Coordinates of C-alpha atoms and ligand atoms in Angstrom, one line a residue:
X34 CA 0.0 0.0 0.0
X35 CA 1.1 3.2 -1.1
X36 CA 1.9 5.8 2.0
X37 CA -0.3 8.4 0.7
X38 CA -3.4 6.0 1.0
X39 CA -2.4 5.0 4.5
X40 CA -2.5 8.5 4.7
X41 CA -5.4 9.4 3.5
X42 CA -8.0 6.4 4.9
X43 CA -6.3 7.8 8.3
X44 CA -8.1 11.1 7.9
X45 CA -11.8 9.4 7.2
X46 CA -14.4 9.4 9.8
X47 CA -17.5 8.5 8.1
X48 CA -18.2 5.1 9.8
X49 CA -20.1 4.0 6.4
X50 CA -17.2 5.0 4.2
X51 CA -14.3 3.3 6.5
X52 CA -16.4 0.1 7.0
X53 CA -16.8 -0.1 3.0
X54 CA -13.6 1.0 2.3
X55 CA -11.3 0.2 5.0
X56 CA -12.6 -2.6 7.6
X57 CA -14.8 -5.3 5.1
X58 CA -11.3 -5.4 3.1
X59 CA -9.0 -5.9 6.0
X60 CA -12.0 -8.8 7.2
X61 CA -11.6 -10.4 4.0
X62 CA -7.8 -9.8 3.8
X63 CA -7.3 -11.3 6.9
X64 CA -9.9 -14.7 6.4
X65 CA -7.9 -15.2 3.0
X66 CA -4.3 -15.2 4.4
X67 CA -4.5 -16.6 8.0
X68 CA -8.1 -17.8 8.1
X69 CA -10.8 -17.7 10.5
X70 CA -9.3 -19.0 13.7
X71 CA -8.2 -17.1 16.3
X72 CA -4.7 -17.9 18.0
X73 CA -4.5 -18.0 21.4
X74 CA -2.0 -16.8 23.5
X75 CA -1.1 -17.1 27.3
X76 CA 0.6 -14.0 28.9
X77 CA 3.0 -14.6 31.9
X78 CA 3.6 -11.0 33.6
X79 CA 6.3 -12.7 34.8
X80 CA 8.3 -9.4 36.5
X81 CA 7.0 -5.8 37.3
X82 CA 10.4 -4.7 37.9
X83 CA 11.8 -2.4 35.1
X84 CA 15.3 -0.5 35.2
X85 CA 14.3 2.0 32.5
X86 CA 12.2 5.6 32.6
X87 CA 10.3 5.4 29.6
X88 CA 8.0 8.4 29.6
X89 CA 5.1 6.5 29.2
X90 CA 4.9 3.2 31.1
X91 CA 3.2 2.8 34.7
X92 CA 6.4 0.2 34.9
X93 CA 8.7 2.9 35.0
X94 CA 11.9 2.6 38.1
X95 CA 10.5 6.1 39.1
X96 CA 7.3 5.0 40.1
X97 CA 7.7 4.1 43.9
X98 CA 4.0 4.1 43.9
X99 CA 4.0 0.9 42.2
X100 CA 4.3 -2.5 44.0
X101 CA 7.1 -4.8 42.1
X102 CA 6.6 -8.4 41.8
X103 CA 8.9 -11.1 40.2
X104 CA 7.5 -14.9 39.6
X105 CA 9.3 -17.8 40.7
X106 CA 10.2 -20.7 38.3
X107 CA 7.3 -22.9 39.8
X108 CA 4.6 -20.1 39.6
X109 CA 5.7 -19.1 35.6
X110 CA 5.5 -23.2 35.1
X111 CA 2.1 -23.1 37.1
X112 CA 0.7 -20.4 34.7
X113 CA 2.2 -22.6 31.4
X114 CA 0.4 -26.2 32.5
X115 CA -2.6 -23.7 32.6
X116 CA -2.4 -22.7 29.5
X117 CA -1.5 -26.0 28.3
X118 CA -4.7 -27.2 30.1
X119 CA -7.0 -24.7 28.5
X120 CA -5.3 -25.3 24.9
X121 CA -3.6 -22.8 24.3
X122 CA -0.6 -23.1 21.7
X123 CA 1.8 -20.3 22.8
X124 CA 2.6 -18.8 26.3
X125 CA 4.8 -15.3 26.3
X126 CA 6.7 -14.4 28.9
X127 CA 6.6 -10.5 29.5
X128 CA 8.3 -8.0 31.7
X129 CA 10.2 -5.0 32.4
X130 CA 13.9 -4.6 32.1
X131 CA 14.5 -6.6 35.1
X132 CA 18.4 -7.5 35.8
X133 CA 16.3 -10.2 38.3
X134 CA 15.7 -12.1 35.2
X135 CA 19.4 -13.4 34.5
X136 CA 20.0 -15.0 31.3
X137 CA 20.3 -18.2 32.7
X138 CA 17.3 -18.3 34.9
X139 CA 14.9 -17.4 32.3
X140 CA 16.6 -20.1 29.6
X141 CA 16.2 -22.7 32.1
X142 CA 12.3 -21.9 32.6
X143 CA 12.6 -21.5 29.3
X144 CA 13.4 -25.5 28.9
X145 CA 11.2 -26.0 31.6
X146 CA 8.2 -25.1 29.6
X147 CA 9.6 -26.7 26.5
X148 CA 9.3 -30.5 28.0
X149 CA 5.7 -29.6 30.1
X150 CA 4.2 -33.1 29.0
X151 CA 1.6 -32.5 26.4
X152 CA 0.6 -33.2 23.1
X153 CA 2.3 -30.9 21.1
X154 CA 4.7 -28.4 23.1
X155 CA 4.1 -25.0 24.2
X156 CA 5.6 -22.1 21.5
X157 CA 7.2 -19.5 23.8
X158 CA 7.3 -16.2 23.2
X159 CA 9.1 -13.7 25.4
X160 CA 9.2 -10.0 25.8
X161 CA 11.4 -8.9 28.0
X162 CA 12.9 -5.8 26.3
X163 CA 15.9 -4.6 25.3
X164 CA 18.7 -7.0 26.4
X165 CA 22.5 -8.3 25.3
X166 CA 22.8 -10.1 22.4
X167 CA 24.2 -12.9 24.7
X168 CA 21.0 -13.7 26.8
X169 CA 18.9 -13.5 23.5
X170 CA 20.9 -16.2 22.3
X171 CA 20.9 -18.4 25.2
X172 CA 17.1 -18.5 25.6
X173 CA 17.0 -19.2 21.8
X174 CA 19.3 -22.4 22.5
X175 CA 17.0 -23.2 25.4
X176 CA 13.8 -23.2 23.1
X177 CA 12.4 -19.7 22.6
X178 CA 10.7 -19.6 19.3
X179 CA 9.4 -15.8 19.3
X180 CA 10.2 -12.4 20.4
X181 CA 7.8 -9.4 21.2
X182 CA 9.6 -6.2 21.1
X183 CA 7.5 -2.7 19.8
X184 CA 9.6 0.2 18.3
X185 CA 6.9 2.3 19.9
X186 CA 7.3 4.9 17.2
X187 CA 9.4 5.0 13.4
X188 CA 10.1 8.4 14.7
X189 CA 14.0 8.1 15.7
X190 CA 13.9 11.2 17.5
X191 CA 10.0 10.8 19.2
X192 CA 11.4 7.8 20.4
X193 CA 14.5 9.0 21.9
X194 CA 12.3 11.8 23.7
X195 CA 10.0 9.4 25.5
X196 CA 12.1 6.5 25.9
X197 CA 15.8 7.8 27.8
X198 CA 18.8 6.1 26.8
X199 CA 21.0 3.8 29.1
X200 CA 24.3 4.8 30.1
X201 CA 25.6 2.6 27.9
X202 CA 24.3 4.6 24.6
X203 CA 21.1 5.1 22.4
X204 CA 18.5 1.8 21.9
X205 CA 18.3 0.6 18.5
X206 CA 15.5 -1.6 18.7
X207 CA 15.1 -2.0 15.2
X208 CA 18.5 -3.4 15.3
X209 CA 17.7 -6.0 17.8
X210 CA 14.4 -7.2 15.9
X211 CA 17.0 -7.8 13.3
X212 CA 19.7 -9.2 14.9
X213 CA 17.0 -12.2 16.8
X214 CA 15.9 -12.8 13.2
X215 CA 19.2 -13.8 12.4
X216 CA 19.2 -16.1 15.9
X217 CA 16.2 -18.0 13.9
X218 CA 13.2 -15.9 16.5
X219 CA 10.0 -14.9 15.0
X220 CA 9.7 -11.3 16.1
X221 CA 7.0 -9.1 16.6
X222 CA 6.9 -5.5 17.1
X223 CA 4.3 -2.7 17.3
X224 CA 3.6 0.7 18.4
X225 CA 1.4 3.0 20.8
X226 CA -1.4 4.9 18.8
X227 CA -1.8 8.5 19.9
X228 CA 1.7 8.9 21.9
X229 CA 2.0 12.5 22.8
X230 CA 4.1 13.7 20.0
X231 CA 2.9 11.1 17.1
X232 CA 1.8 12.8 13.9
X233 CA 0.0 11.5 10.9
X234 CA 3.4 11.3 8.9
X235 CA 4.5 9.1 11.6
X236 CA 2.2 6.6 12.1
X237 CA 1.9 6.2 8.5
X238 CA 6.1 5.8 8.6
X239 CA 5.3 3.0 11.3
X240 CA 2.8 1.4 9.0
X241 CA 5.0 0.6 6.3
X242 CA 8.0 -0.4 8.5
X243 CA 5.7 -2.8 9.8
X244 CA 5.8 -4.2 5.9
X245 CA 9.1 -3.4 5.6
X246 CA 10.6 -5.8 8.4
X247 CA 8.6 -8.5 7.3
X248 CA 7.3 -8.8 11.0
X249 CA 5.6 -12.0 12.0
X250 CA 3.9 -10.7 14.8
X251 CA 2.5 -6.6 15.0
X252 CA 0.9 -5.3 18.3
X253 CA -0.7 -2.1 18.4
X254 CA -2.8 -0.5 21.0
X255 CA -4.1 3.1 21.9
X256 CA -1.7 5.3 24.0
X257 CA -3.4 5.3 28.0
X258 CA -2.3 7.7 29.6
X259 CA -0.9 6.8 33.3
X260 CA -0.8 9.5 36.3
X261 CA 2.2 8.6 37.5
X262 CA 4.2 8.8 34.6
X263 CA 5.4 12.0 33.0
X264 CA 3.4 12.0 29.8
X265 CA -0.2 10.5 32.1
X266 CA 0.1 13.7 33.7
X267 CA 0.9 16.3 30.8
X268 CA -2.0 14.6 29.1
X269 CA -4.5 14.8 31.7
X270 CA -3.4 18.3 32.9
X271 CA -4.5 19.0 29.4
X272 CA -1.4 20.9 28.8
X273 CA 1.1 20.0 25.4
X274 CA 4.5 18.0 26.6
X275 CA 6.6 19.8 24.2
X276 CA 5.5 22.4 21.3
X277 CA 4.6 20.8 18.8
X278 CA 5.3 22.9 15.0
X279 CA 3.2 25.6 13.7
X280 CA 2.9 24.2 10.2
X281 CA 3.8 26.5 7.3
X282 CA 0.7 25.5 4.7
X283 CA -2.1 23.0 5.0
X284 CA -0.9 19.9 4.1
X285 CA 2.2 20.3 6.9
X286 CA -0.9 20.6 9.0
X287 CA -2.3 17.9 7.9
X288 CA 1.3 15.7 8.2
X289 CA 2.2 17.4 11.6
X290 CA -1.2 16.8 13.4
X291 CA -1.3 14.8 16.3
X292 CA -2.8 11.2 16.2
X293 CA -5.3 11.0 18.8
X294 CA -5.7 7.9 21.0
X295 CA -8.7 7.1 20.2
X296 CA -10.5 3.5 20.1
X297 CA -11.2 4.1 15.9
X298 CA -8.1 5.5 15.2
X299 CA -6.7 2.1 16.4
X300 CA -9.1 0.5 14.6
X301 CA -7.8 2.2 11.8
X302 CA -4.2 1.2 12.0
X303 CA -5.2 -2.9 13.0
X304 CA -6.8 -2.7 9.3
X305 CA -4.3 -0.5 7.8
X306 CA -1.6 -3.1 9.2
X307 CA -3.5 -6.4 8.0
X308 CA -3.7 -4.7 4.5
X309 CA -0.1 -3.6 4.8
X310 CA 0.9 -7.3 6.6
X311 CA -1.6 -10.0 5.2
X312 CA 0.4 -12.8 6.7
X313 CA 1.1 -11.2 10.4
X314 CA 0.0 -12.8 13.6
X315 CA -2.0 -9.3 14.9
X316 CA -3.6 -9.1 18.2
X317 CA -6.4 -7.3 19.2
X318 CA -4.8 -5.9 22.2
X319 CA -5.6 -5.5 25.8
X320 CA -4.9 -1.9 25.1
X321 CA -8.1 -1.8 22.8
X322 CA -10.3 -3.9 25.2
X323 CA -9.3 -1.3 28.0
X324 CA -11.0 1.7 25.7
X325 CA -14.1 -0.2 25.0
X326 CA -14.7 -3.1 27.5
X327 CA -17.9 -4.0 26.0
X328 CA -16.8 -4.6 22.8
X329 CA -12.9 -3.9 21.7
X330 CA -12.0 -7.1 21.5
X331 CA -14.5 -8.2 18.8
X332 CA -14.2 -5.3 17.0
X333 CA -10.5 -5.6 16.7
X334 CA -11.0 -9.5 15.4
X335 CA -13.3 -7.9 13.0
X336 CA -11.2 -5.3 11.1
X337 CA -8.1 -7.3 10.8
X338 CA -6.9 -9.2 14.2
X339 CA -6.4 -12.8 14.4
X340 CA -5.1 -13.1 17.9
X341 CA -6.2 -12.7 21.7
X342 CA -3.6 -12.8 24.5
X343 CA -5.6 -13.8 27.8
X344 CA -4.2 -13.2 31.1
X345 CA -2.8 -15.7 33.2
X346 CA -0.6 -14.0 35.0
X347 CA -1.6 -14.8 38.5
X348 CA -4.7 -12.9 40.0
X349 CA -2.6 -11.8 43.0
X350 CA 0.3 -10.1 41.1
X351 CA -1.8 -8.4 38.3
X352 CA -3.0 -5.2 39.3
X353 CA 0.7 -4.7 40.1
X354 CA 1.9 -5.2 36.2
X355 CA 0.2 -1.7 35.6
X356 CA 1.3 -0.2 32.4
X357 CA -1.7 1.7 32.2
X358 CA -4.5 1.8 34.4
X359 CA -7.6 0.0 34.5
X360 CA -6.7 -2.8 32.1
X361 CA -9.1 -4.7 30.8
X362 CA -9.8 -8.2 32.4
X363 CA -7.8 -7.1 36.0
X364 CA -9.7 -9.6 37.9
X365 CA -11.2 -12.1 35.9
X366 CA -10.0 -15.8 36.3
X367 CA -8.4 -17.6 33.4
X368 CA -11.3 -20.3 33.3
X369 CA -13.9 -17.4 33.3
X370 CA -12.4 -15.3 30.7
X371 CA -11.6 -18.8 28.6
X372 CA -15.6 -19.9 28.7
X373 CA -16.8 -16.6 27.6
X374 CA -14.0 -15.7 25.1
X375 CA -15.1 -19.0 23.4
X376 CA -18.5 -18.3 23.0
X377 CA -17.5 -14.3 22.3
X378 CA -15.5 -16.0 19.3
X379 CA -18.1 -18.4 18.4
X380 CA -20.7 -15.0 18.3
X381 CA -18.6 -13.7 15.4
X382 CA -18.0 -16.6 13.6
X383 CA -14.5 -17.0 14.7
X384 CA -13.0 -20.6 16.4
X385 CA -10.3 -20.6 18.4
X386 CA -6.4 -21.7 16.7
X387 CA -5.2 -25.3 16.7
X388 CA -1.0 -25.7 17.5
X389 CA 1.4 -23.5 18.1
X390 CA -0.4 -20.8 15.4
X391 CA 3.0 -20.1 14.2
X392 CA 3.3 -16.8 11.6
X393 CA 4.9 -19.0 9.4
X394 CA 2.4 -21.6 9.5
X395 CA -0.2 -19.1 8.0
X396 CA -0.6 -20.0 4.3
X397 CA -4.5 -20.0 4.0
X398 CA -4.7 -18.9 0.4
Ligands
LIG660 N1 -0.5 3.0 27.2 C1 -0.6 2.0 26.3 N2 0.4 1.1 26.0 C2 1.5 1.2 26.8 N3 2.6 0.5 26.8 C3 3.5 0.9 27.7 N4 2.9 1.9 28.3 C4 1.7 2.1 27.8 C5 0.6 3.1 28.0 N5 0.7 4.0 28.9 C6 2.9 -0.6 25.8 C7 4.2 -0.4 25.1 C8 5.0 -1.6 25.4 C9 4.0 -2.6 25.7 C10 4.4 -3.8 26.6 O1 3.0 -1.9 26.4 O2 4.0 -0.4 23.7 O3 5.9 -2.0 24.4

């Protein structure tokens, strides 16, 4: 897809116009390349501790507010034979940047979940964030098949402003994705929608990396803003983080606006990425499910998605994992959500995945 019709079906808002145009073709896109099921996959909040001060995340080391949690081997392998029992295919493994999580501690759970007896073995997907080349490789020798990691924003210098470096110099996540392709990962990437700061240029920049990196897996969810974090607060002081450019003639205006955080905006980019990625594993996010509880989900499975990650993190720890607030699903129990996401799935026609639901299994054609 060409960047100025990204563009442009960005700027529509008649709902008749973008269901027509933009959401029945990303439907039908999506049922001829990966087909109608739905891959399910369990997410282990395995560590709330984070060592970075991204502008954005509730995780954040600043934010003493927050209660930090780290699982043990035997609560992680807990959370797996759950999944296993409820059929999943896939668990991933999420975090912060937590030191706490030494390369050989999380290779060895790694295994761990690898030989959980079962008919067909458990993919495992982490997404633990930036870390050394050396760890990455370890826990792909242990078993890891997949790695989550967003860019957040194309925008080289957005993302430097809401995401400070280490000591050790500038992240190049875009590097990384490439260098665990290399190791033989999947990777998956993705971006906030509505960061303060995105414009329309940008997203549509992030919409054709997307294509671009060939990704297997692409996450996106709305921005939510968090009060204890720097940008929750400019945001819902109402006041602008940093000035943004008086544009010199309309279309500058148009480029240089900034993408709100809104639940069809991120409707918009899951199509405009399953029309940009027809073979991509795409979630429809927690993020989404958080903006409209009633019916995010759905919708997101209905304009392009083809995956839902269900929490099984356990109840006690996940109010703790707060990126945002009020996520979607804080309390439910993983049996509970499981019975009614089936029949939510059956309500739109949608079953749920068989296997592992690997990327590179999809070739529905
Ligand atoms: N709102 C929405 N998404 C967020 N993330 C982090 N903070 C927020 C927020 N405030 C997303 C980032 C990160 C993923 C794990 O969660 O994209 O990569």
């Amino acid at each position: 897809m060409e960047k100025m019709d990204i563009f442009c079906f960005l700027h529509v808002e008649d709902a008749s116009a973008l269901e027509r145009l933009l959401f029945a073709p990303a439907d039908a896109c999506r049922r001829h390349h990966v087909g109608d099921e739905v891959h399910l996959r369990g997410l282990i909040e395995v560590s709330s501790y984070c060592s970075r001060q991204c502008l954005y995340c509730g995780l954040r080391a600043s934010n003493s507010a927050l209660g930090r949690y780290r699982m043990t081997r035997e609560e992680i392998l807990s959370s797996a034979r759950l999944a296993h029992e409820l059929g999943y295919g896939t668990v991933v493994l999420q975090g912060g940047e937590d030191a706490g999580l030494t390369g050989p501690f999380v290779a060895d759970v790694v295994a761990a979940i690898k030989s959980l007896p079962g008919d067909v073995p458990l993919a495992v997907t982490l997404s633990l964030g930036e870390r050394p080349d050396a760890d990455l490789r370890l826990w792909r020798q242990a078993g890891a098949d997949r790695y989550l990691l967003r860019f957040e924003t194309s925008n080289a210098e957005l993302f430097r402003r809401i995401h400070p470096s280490q000591p050790g110099g500038p992240s190049d996540r875009i590097a990384q994705l490439r260098r665990m392709r290399e190791m033989g990962y999947e990777i998956g990437s993705g971006i906030m929608i509505g960061v303060p700061g995105q414009t329309y240029a940008d997203l549509v920049n992030d919409i054709t990396l997307f294509a671009e990196l060939d990704l297997e897996m692409i996450g996106v969810g709305p921005f939510l803003p968090h009060p204890h974090t720097p940008l929750g607060a400019a945001v819902s002081h109402d006041a602008g983080v940093w000035p943004m450019q008086t544009p010199a003639d309309r279309q500058d205006a148009r480029d240089t606006a900034q993408v709100p955080n809104s639940e069809l905006m991120t409707y918009k980019t899951v199509a405009l990425t399953r029309l940009a990625c027809p073979r991509a594993n795409i979630p429809s996010t927690t993020a989404l499910a958080t903006l409209n509880q009633a019916q995010g989900r759905e919708l997101g499975l209905m304009r392009g998605a083809n995956v839902v990650m269900p929490n099984l993190t356990p109840p006690r720890y996940r109010a703790l994992y707060e990126i945002y607030p009020a996520k979607a699903c804080l309390h439910e129990a993983p049996g509970e959500f499981h019975a009614s996401l089936l029949q939510r799935l059956a309500a739109i026609g949608r079953r749920p995945g068989q296997g592992q639901g690997s990327s590179r299994q999809n070739t529905v054609t």
